[in-house]
Coordinates of C-alpha atoms and ligand atoms in Angstrom, one line a residue:
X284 CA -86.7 -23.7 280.6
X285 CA -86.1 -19.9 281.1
X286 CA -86.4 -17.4 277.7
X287 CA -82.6 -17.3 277.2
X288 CA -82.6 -21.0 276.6
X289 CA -85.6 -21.1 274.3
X290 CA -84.4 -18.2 271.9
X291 CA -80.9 -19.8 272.0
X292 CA -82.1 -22.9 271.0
X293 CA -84.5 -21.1 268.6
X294 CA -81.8 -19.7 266.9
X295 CA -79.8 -23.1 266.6
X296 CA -82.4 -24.9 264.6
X297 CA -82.8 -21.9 262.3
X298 CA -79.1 -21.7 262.1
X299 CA -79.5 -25.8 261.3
X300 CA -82.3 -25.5 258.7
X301 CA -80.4 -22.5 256.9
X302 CA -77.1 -24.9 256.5
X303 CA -79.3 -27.7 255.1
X304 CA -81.1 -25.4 252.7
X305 CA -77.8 -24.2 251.2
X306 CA -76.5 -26.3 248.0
X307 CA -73.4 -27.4 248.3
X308 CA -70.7 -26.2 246.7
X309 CA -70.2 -27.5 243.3
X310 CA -66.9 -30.2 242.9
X311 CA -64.6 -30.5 240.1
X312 CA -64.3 -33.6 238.9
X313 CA -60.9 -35.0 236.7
X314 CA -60.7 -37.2 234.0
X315 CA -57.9 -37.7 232.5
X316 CA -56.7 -38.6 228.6
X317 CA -53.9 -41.0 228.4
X318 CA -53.5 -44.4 226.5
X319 CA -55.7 -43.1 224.2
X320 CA -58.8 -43.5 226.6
X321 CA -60.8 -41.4 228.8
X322 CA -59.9 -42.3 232.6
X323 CA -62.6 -42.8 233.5
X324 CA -64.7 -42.9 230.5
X325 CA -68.5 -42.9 232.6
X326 CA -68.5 -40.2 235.1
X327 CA -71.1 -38.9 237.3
X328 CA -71.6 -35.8 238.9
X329 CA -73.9 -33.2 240.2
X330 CA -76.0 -30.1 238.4
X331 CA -73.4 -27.8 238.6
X332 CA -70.5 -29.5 239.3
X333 CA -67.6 -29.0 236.9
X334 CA -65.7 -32.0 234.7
X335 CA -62.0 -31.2 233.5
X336 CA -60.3 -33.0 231.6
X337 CA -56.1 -33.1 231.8
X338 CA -54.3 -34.6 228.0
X339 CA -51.5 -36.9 229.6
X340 CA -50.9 -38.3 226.5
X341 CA -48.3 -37.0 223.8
X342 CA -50.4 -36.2 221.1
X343 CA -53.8 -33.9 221.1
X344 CA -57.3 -35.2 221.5
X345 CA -60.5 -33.5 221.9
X346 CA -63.4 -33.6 224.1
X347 CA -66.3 -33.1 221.7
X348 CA -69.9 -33.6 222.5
X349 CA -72.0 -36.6 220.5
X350 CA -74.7 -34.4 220.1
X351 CA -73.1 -31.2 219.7
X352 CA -73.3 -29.5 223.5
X353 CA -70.1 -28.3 223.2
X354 CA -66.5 -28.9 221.8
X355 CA -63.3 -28.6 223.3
X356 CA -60.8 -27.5 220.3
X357 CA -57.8 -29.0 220.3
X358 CA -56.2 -30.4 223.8
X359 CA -52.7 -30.2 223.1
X360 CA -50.8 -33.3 225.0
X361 CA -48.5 -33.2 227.7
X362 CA -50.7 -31.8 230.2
X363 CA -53.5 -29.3 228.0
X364 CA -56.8 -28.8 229.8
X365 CA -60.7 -28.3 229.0
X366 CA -63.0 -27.9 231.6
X367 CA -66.7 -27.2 231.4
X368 CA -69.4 -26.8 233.8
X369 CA -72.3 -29.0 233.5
X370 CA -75.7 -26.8 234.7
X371 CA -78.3 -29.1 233.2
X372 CA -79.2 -32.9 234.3
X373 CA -78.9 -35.2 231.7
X374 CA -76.4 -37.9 229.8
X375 CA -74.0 -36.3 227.9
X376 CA -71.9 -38.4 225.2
X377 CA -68.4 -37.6 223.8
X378 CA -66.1 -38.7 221.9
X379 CA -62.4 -37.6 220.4
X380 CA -62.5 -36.1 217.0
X381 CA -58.9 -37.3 216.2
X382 CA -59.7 -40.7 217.2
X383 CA -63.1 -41.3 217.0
X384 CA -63.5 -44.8 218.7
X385 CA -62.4 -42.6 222.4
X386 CA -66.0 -42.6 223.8
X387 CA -66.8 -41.3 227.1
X388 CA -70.2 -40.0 228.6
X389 CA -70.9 -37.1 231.6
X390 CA -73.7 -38.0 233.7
X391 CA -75.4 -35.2 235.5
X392 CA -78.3 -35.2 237.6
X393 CA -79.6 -36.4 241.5
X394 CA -78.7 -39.5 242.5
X395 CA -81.7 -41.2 241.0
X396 CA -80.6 -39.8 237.3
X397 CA -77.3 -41.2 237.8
X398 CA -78.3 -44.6 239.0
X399 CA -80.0 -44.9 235.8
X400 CA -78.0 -43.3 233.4
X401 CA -74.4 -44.4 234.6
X402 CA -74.9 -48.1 233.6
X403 CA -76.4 -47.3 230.1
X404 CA -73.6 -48.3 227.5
X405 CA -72.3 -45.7 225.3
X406 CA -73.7 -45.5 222.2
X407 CA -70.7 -44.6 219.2
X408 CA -69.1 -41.6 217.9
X409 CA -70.9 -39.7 214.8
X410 CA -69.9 -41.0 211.7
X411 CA -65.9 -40.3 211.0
X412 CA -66.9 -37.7 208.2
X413 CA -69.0 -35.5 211.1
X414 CA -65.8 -35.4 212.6
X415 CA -63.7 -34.4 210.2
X416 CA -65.5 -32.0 208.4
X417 CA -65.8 -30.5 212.2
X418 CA -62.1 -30.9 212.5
X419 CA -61.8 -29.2 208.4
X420 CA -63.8 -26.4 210.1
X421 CA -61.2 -25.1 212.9
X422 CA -59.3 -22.3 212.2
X423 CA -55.4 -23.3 211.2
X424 CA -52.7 -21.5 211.4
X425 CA -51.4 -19.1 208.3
X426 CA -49.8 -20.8 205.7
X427 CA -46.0 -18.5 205.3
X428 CA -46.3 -16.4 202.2
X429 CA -45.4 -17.1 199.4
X430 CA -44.2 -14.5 196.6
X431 CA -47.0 -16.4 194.0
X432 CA -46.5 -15.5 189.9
X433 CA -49.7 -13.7 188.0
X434 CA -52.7 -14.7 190.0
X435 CA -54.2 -16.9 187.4
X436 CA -57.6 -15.1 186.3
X437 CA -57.5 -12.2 187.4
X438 CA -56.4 -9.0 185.7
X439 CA -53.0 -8.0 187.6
X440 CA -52.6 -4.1 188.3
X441 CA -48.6 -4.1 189.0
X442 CA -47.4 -7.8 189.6
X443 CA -44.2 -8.2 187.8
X444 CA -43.9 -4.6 186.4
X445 CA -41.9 -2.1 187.6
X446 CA -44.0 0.9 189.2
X447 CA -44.1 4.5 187.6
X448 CA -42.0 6.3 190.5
X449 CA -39.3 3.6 189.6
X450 CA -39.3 4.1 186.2
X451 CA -39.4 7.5 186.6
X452 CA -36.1 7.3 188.7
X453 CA -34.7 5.3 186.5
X454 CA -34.8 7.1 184.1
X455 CA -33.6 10.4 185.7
X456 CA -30.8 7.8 186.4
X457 CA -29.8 7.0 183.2
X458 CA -30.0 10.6 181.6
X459 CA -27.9 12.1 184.4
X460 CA -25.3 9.4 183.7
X461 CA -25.0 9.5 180.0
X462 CA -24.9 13.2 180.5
X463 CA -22.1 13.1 182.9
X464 CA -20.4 10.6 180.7
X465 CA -20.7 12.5 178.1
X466 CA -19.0 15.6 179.7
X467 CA -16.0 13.7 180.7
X468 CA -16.1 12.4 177.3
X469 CA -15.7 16.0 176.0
X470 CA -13.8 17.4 179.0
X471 CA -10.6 15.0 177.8
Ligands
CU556 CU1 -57.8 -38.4 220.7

């Protein structure tokens, strides 16, 4: 085998082991949120990979962790998205807030985790308070204003009474008009 042939071959395997060597590119993987129901509700997927979940149903639902990992916020329905990227191996529980019997669970890991872990039933939602005193904490959207009467308690600067500058002009107001009144009065 002459030189040419042996560095070209060389340079094939290295070529080879460098391919193996390189992870490969993390995959999304879909669930999706109708019926009520994650579809499907065990998933498993690589260190890295990313989940997303797409709300087909009407209504919202969320994609909160058991264990408090993470929490998705409101999905609105009609087609609202979270996705998250899973870096560490492990089983990862969730459930919806707004319906707390929706239970679904993110596997992560090699393939031996998975075998494992996928099978493994999952356990229930926290308790319904957990979830709505997690729900109470969101922020909301501003209530309209409302003009309120004498904020009860508290010692009130200028509700309800008229300002100086007004009452000032005002009174400017009045004089000038009993004054001009009172020249037409006199003028006839
Ligand atoms: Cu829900």
């Amino acid at each position: 085998m002459g030189r040419a042939a042996r560095v070209l071959i060389g340079g094939v395997a290295l070529l080879c082991l460098a391919l193996a060597a390189t992870p490969s590119a993390a995959a999304t993987t879909a669930v999706t949120i109708e019926g009520t129901a994650f579809k499907p509700s065990t998933i498993s997927v690589a260190v890295g990979d990313t989940v997303s979940w797409t709300n087909l149903d009407g209504g919202a639902h969320t994609v909160t962790s058991n264990t408090g990992v993470w929490e998705s916020g409101t999905i609105r329905g009609g087609g609202g998205q979270f996705t998250r990227v899973f870096s560490t191996a492990g089983r990862f529980e969730y459930f919806c807030q707004l319906h707390a019997w929706m239970l679904g669970v993110v596997v992560v890991g090699g393939d031996g985790v998975r075998a494992a872990q996928t099978t493994a039933p999952i356990t229930a939602a926290p308790s319904a308070f957990a979830a709505r005193a997690s729900i109470a904490a969101e922020p909301v959207a501003a209530a309209p204003t409302v003009a309120l009467p004498d904020r009860a308690g508290r010692p009130s600067v200028n509700d309800g009474a008229p300002g100086p500058v007004f009452v000032a002009l005002a009174g400017v107001l009045i004089v000038g008009l009993v004054g001009l009144a009172w020249v037409l009065v006199r003028g006839t």
